[in-house]
Tab-separated table of C-alpha atoms in Angstrom:
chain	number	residue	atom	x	y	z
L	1	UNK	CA	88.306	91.559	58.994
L	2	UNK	CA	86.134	89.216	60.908
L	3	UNK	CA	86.235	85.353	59.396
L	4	UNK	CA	83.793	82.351	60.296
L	5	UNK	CA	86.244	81.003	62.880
L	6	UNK	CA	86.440	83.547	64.627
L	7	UNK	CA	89.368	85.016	63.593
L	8	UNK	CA	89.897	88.846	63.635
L	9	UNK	CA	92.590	90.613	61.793
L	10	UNK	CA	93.712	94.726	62.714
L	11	UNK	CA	94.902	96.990	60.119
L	12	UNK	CA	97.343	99.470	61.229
L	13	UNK	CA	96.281	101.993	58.603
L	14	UNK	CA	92.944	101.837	61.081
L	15	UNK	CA	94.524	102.776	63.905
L	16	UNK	CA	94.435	105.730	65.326
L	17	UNK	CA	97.216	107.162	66.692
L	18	UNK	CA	96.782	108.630	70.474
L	19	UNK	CA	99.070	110.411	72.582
L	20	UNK	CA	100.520	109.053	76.221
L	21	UNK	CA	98.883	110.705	78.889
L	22	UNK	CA	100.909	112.031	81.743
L	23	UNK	CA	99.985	112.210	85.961
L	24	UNK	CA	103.772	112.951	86.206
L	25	UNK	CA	106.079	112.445	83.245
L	26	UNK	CA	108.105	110.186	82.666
L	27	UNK	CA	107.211	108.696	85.785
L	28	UNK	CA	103.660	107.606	86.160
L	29	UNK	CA	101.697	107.175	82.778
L	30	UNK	CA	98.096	107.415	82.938
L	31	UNK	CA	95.700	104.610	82.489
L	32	UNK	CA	98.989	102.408	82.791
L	33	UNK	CA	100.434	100.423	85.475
L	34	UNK	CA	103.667	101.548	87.605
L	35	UNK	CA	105.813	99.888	89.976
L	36	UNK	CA	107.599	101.417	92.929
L	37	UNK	CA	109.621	99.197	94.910
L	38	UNK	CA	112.546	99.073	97.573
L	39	UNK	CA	113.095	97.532	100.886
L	40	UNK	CA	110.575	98.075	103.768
L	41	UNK	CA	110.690	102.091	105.530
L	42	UNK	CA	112.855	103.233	102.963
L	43	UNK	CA	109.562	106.128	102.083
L	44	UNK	CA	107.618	104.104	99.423
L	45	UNK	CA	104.227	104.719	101.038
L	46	UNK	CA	105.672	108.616	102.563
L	47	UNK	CA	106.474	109.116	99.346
L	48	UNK	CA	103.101	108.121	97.401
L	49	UNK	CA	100.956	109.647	99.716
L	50	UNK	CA	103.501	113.350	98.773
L	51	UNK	CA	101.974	112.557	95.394
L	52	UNK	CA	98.193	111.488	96.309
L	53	UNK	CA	98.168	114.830	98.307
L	54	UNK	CA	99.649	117.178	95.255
L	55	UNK	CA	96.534	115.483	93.366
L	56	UNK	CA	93.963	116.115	95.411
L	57	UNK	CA	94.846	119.717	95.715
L	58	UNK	CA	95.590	120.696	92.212
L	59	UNK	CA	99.357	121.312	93.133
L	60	UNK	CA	102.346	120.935	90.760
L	61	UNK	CA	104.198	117.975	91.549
L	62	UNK	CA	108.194	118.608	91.808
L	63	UNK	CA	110.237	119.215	88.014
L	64	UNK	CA	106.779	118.762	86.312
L	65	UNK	CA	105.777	121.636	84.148
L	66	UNK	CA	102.288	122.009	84.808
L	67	UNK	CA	99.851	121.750	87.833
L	68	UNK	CA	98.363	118.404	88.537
L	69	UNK	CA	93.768	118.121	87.766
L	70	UNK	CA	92.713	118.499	91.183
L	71	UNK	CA	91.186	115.000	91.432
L	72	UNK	CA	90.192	111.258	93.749
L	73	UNK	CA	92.036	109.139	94.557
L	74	UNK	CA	91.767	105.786	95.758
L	75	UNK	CA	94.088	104.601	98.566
L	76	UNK	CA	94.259	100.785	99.569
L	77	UNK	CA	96.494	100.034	102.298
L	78	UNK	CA	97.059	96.398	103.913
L	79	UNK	CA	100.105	97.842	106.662
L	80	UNK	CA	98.965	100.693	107.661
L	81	UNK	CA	96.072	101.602	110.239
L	82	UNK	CA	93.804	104.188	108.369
L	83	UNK	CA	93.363	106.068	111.696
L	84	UNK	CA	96.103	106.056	113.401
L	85	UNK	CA	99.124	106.638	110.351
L	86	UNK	CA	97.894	107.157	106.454
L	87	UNK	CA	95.486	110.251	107.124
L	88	UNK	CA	98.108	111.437	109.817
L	89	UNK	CA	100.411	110.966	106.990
L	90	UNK	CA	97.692	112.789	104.412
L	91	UNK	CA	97.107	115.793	107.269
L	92	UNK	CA	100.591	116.675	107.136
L	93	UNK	CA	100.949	116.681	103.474
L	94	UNK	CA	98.470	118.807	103.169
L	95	UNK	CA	96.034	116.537	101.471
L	96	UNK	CA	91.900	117.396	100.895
L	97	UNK	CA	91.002	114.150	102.506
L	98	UNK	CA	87.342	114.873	101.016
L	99	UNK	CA	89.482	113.248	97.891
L	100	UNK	CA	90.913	110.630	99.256
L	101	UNK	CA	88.520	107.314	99.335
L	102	UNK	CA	89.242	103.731	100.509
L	103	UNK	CA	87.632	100.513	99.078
L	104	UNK	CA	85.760	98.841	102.185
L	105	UNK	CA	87.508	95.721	102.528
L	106	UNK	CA	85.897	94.760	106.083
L	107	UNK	CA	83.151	92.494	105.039
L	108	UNK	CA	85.637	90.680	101.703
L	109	UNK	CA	88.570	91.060	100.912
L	110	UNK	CA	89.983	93.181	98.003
L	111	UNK	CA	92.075	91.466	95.301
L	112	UNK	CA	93.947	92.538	92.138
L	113	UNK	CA	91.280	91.141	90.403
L	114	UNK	CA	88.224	92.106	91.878
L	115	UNK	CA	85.732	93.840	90.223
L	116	UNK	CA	85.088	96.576	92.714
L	117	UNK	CA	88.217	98.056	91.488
L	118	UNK	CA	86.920	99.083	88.221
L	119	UNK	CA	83.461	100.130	90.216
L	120	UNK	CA	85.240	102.294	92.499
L	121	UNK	CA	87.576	103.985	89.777
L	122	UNK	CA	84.243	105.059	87.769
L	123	UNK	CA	81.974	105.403	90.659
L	124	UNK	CA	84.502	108.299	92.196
L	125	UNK	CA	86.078	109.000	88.440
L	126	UNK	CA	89.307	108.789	90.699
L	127	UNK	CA	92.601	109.658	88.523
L	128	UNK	CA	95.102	107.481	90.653
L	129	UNK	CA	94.933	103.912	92.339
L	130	UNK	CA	97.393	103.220	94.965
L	131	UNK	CA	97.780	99.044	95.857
L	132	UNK	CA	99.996	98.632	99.191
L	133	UNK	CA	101.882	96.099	98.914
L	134	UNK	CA	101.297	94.177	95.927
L	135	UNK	CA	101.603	90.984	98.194
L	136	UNK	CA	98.392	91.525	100.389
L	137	UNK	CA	96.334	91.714	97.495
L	138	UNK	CA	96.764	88.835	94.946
L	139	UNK	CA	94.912	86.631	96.840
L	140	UNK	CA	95.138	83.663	99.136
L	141	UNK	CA	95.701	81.096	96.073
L	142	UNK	CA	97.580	83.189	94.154
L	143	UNK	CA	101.509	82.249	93.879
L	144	UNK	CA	103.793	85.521	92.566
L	145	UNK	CA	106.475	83.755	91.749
L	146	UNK	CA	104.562	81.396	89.291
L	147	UNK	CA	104.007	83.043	85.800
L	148	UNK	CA	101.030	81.428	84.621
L	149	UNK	CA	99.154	82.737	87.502
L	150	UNK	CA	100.717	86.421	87.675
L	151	UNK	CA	100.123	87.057	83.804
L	152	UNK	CA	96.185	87.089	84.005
L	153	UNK	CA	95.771	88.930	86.730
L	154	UNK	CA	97.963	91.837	85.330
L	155	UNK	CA	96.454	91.821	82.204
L	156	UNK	CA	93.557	92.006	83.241
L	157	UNK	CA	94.381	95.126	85.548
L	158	UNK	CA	96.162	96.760	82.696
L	159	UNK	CA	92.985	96.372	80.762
L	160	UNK	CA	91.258	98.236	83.872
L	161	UNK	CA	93.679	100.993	83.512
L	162	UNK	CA	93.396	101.892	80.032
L	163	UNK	CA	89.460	101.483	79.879
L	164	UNK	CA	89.209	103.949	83.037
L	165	UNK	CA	92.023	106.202	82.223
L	166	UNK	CA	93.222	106.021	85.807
L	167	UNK	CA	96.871	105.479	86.710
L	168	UNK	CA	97.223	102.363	89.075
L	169	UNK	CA	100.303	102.427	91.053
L	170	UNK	CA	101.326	99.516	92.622
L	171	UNK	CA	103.824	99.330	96.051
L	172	UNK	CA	106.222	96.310	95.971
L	173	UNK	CA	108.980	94.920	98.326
L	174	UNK	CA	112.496	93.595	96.956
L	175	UNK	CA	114.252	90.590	97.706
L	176	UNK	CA	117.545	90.414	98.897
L	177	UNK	CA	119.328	88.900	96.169
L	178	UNK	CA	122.880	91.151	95.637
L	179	UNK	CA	124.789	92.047	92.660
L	180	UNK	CA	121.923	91.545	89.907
L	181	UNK	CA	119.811	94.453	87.998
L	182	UNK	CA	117.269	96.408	90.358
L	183	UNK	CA	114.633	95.059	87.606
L	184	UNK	CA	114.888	91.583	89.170
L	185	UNK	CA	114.870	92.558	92.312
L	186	UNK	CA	111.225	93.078	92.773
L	187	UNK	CA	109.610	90.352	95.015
L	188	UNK	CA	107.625	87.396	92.367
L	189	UNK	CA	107.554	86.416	88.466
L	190	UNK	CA	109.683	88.814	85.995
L	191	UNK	CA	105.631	89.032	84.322
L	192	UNK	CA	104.651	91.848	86.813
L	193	UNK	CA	107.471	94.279	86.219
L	194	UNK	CA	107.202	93.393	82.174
L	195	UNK	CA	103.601	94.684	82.788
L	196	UNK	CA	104.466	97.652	84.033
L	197	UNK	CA	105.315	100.897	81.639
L	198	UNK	CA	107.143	102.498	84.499
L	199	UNK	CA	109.373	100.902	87.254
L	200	UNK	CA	110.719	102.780	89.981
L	201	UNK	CA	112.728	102.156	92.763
L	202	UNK	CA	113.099	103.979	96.151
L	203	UNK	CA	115.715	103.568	98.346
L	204	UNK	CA	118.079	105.252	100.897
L	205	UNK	CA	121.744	107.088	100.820
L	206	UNK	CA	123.877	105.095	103.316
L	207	UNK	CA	125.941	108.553	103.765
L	208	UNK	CA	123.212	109.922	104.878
L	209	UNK	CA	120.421	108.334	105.485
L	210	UNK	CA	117.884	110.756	105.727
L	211	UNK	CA	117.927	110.908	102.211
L	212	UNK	CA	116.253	108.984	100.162
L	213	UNK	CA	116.712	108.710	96.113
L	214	UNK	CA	113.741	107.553	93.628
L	215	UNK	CA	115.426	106.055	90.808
L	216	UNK	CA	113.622	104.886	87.098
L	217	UNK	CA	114.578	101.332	86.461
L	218	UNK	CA	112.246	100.702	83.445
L	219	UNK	CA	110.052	103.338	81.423
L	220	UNK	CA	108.634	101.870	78.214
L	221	UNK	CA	106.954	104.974	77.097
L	222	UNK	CA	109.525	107.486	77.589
L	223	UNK	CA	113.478	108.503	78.007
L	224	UNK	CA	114.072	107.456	81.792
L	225	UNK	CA	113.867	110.682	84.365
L	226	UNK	CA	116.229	111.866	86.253
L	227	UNK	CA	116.875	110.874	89.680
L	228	UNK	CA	115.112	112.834	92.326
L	229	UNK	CA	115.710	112.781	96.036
L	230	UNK	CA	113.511	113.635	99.123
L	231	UNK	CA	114.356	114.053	102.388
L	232	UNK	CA	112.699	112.058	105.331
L	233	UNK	CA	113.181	112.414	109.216
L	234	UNK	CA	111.321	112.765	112.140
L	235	UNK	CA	111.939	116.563	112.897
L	236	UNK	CA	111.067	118.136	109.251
L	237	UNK	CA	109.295	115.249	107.633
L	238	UNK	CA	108.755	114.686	103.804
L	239	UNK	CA	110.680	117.336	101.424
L	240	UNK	CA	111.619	116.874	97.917
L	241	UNK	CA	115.181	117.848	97.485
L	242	UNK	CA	115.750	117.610	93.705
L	243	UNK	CA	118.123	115.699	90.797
L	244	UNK	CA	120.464	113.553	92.655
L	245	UNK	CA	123.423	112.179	90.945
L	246	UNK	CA	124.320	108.321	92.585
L	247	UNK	CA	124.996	105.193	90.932
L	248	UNK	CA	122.276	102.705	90.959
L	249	UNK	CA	124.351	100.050	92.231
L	250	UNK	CA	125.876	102.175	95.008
L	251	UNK	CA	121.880	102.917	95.720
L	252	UNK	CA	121.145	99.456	95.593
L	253	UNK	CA	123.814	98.144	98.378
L	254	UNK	CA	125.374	96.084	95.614
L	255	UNK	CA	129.065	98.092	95.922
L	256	UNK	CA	130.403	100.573	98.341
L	257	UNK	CA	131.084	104.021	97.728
L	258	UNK	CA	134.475	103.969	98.578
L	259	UNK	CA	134.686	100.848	95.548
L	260	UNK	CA	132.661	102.856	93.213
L	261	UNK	CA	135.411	105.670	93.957
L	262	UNK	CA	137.879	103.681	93.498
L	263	UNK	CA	137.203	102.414	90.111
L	264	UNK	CA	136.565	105.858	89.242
L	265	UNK	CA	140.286	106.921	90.135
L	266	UNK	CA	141.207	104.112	87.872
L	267	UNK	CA	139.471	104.899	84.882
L	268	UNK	CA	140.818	108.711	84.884
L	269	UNK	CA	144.940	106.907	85.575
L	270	UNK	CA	144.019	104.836	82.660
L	271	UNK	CA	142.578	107.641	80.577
L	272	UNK	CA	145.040	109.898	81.377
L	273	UNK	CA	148.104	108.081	82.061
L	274	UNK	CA	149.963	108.684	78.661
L	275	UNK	CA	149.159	112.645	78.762
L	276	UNK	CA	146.228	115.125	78.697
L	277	UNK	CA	142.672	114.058	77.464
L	278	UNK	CA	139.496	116.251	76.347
L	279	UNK	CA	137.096	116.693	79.375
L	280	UNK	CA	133.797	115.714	77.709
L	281	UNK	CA	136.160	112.263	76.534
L	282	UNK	CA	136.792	111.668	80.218
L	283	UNK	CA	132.863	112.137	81.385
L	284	UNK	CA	132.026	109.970	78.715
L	285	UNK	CA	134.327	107.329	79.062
L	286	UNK	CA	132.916	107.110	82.732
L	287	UNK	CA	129.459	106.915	81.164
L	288	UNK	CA	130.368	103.658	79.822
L	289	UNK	CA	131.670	102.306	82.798
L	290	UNK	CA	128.245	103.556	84.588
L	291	UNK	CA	130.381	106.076	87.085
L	292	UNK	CA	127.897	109.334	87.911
L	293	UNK	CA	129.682	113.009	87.417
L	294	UNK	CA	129.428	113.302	91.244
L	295	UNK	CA	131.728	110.636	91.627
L	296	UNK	CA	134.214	111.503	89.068
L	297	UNK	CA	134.461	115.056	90.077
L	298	UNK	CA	135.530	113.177	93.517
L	299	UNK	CA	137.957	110.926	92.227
L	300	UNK	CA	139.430	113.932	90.221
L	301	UNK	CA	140.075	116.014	93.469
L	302	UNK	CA	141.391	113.116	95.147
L	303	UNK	CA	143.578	112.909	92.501
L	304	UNK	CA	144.561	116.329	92.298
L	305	UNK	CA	143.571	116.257	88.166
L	306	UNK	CA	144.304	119.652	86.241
L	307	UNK	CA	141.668	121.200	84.252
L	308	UNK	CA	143.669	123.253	81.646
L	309	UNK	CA	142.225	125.339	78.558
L	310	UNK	CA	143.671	124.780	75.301
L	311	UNK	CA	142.434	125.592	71.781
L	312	UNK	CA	141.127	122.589	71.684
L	313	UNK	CA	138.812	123.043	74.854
L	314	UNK	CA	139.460	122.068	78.307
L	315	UNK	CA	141.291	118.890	79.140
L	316	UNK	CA	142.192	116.956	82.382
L	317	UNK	CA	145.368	116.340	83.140
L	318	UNK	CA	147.228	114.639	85.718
């Protein structure tokens, strides 16, 4: 319905209804926008270019069901020498570089809103974007923290998304700010993760830290996935690992593990201080409290916790 002033209503009953397309569920939606942020070296860009690789050779990417379309993708890098560290980097993934194309930047610079973005996605009919960082590419006049300025530039680059069914990952850096939700963490205006369908966040166990733990922080189109750890060091390079069970504040720096263990041996005294509780009650009840299994089969141990069968199941005891 289309009236005089230019007003234009939608039915719903006109809409058709279309399924969300996956490059790697629930991770990265296609023809969406997703975030992946964490401090600087902690594998962002190690890790994206594992992924960039898997697509340009048709390979399954890790706990995904099905073998990525061998397909482009378009790779733009403000850190990073082209010659000298990302196709090193590609090389050792295993990557068809033939696939792998770079917007020429020499003669003008590229921005978030440039039309050449658009161009190159349906020149090259690429199937992933890559920005890194999201900083080097807003532009010179452009503030991130102000949210008048951030909101049309990421609508319009959603818009670019969905019309070229490519997924557009974007890297970002985190601010230093402790003790508040990994979603506000992310460098600039709240507006560019709330235009994002998938957030994730990459960072580093301080046990060991060799081993590095992608985490979901936000996924608007799907239950959030699991966390999934890769391995990074000089003598074996880039290796997924698998499911890693941590708590996102331990990942984050914003608690110790020993403090995170701690509150962990006090939750099972609590629960279990006036006699023998159900073990799924216990696991749950640490749910709540946003303590991983890893941790309370720690604080169990350290406890010296019984697990005794009874009709009833198995209970903990201490």
């Amino acid at each position: 319905m289309e009236h005089e002033n230019g007003l234009k209503l939608i039915n719903m009953s006109d809409v058709e209804v279309t399924e969300v397309k996956w490059l790697w569920k629930p991770y990265i939606p296609i023809g969406k926008i997703t975030i992946i942020q964490g401090d600087p070296g902690e594998g962002k860009t190690t890790m994206i270019l594992a992924i960039a690789s898997a697509m340009t050779t048709g390979d399954v990417l890790h706990l995904s069901e099905e073998a990525l379309e061998c397909s482009n993708v378009i790779y733009q890098t403000a850190e990073d020498g082209l010659s000298d560290t990302i196709k090193p980097r590609l090389l050792v993934a295993g990557a068809d570089c033939t696939k792998v194309i770079v917007i020429d930047k020499s003669h003008k610079e590229l921005t978030l809103s440039d039309k050449r973005i658009e161009e190159a996605i349906m020149e090259t009919n690429a199937q992933l974007l890559i920005i890194d960082p999201l900083q080097a590419y807003l532009g010179s006049g452009v503030d991130m923290h102000r949210a008048n300025e951030i909101r049309p530039i990421f609508k319009n680059l959603s818009s670019v998304a969905e019309r070229t069914g490519c997924a557009i990952v974007i890297i970002g850096h985190m601010n230093k700010a402790g003790g508040i939700k990994g979603l506000y963490r992310g460098l600039g205006s709240i507006d560019i993760t709330a235009a994002a369908r998938s957030v994730l966040l990459v960072a580093r166990v301080r046990a060991d830290p060799s081993i590095r733990v992608m985490a979901q922080i936000k996924s608007s189109l799907a239950p959030e996935g699991k966390k999934i750890a890769f391995k990074l060091d000089e003598e074996n390079g880039f290796k997924w690992i698998g499911q890693y069970d941590i708590d996102l504040d331990e990942l984050l720096g914003g608690s110790s593990t020993e403090s995170v263990l701690k509150r962990a041996e006090k939750l099972i005294k609590e629960v279990l201080d006036d006699g023998a509780k159900a073990s799924d009650y216990v696991v749950e009840r640490a749910k709540e409290k946003q303590i991983s299994q890893r941790t309370l089969k720690t604080a169990k141990k350290n406890l010296e916790v019984k697990s005794i069968k009874t009709k009833e199941g198995w209970k903990w005891q201490l």
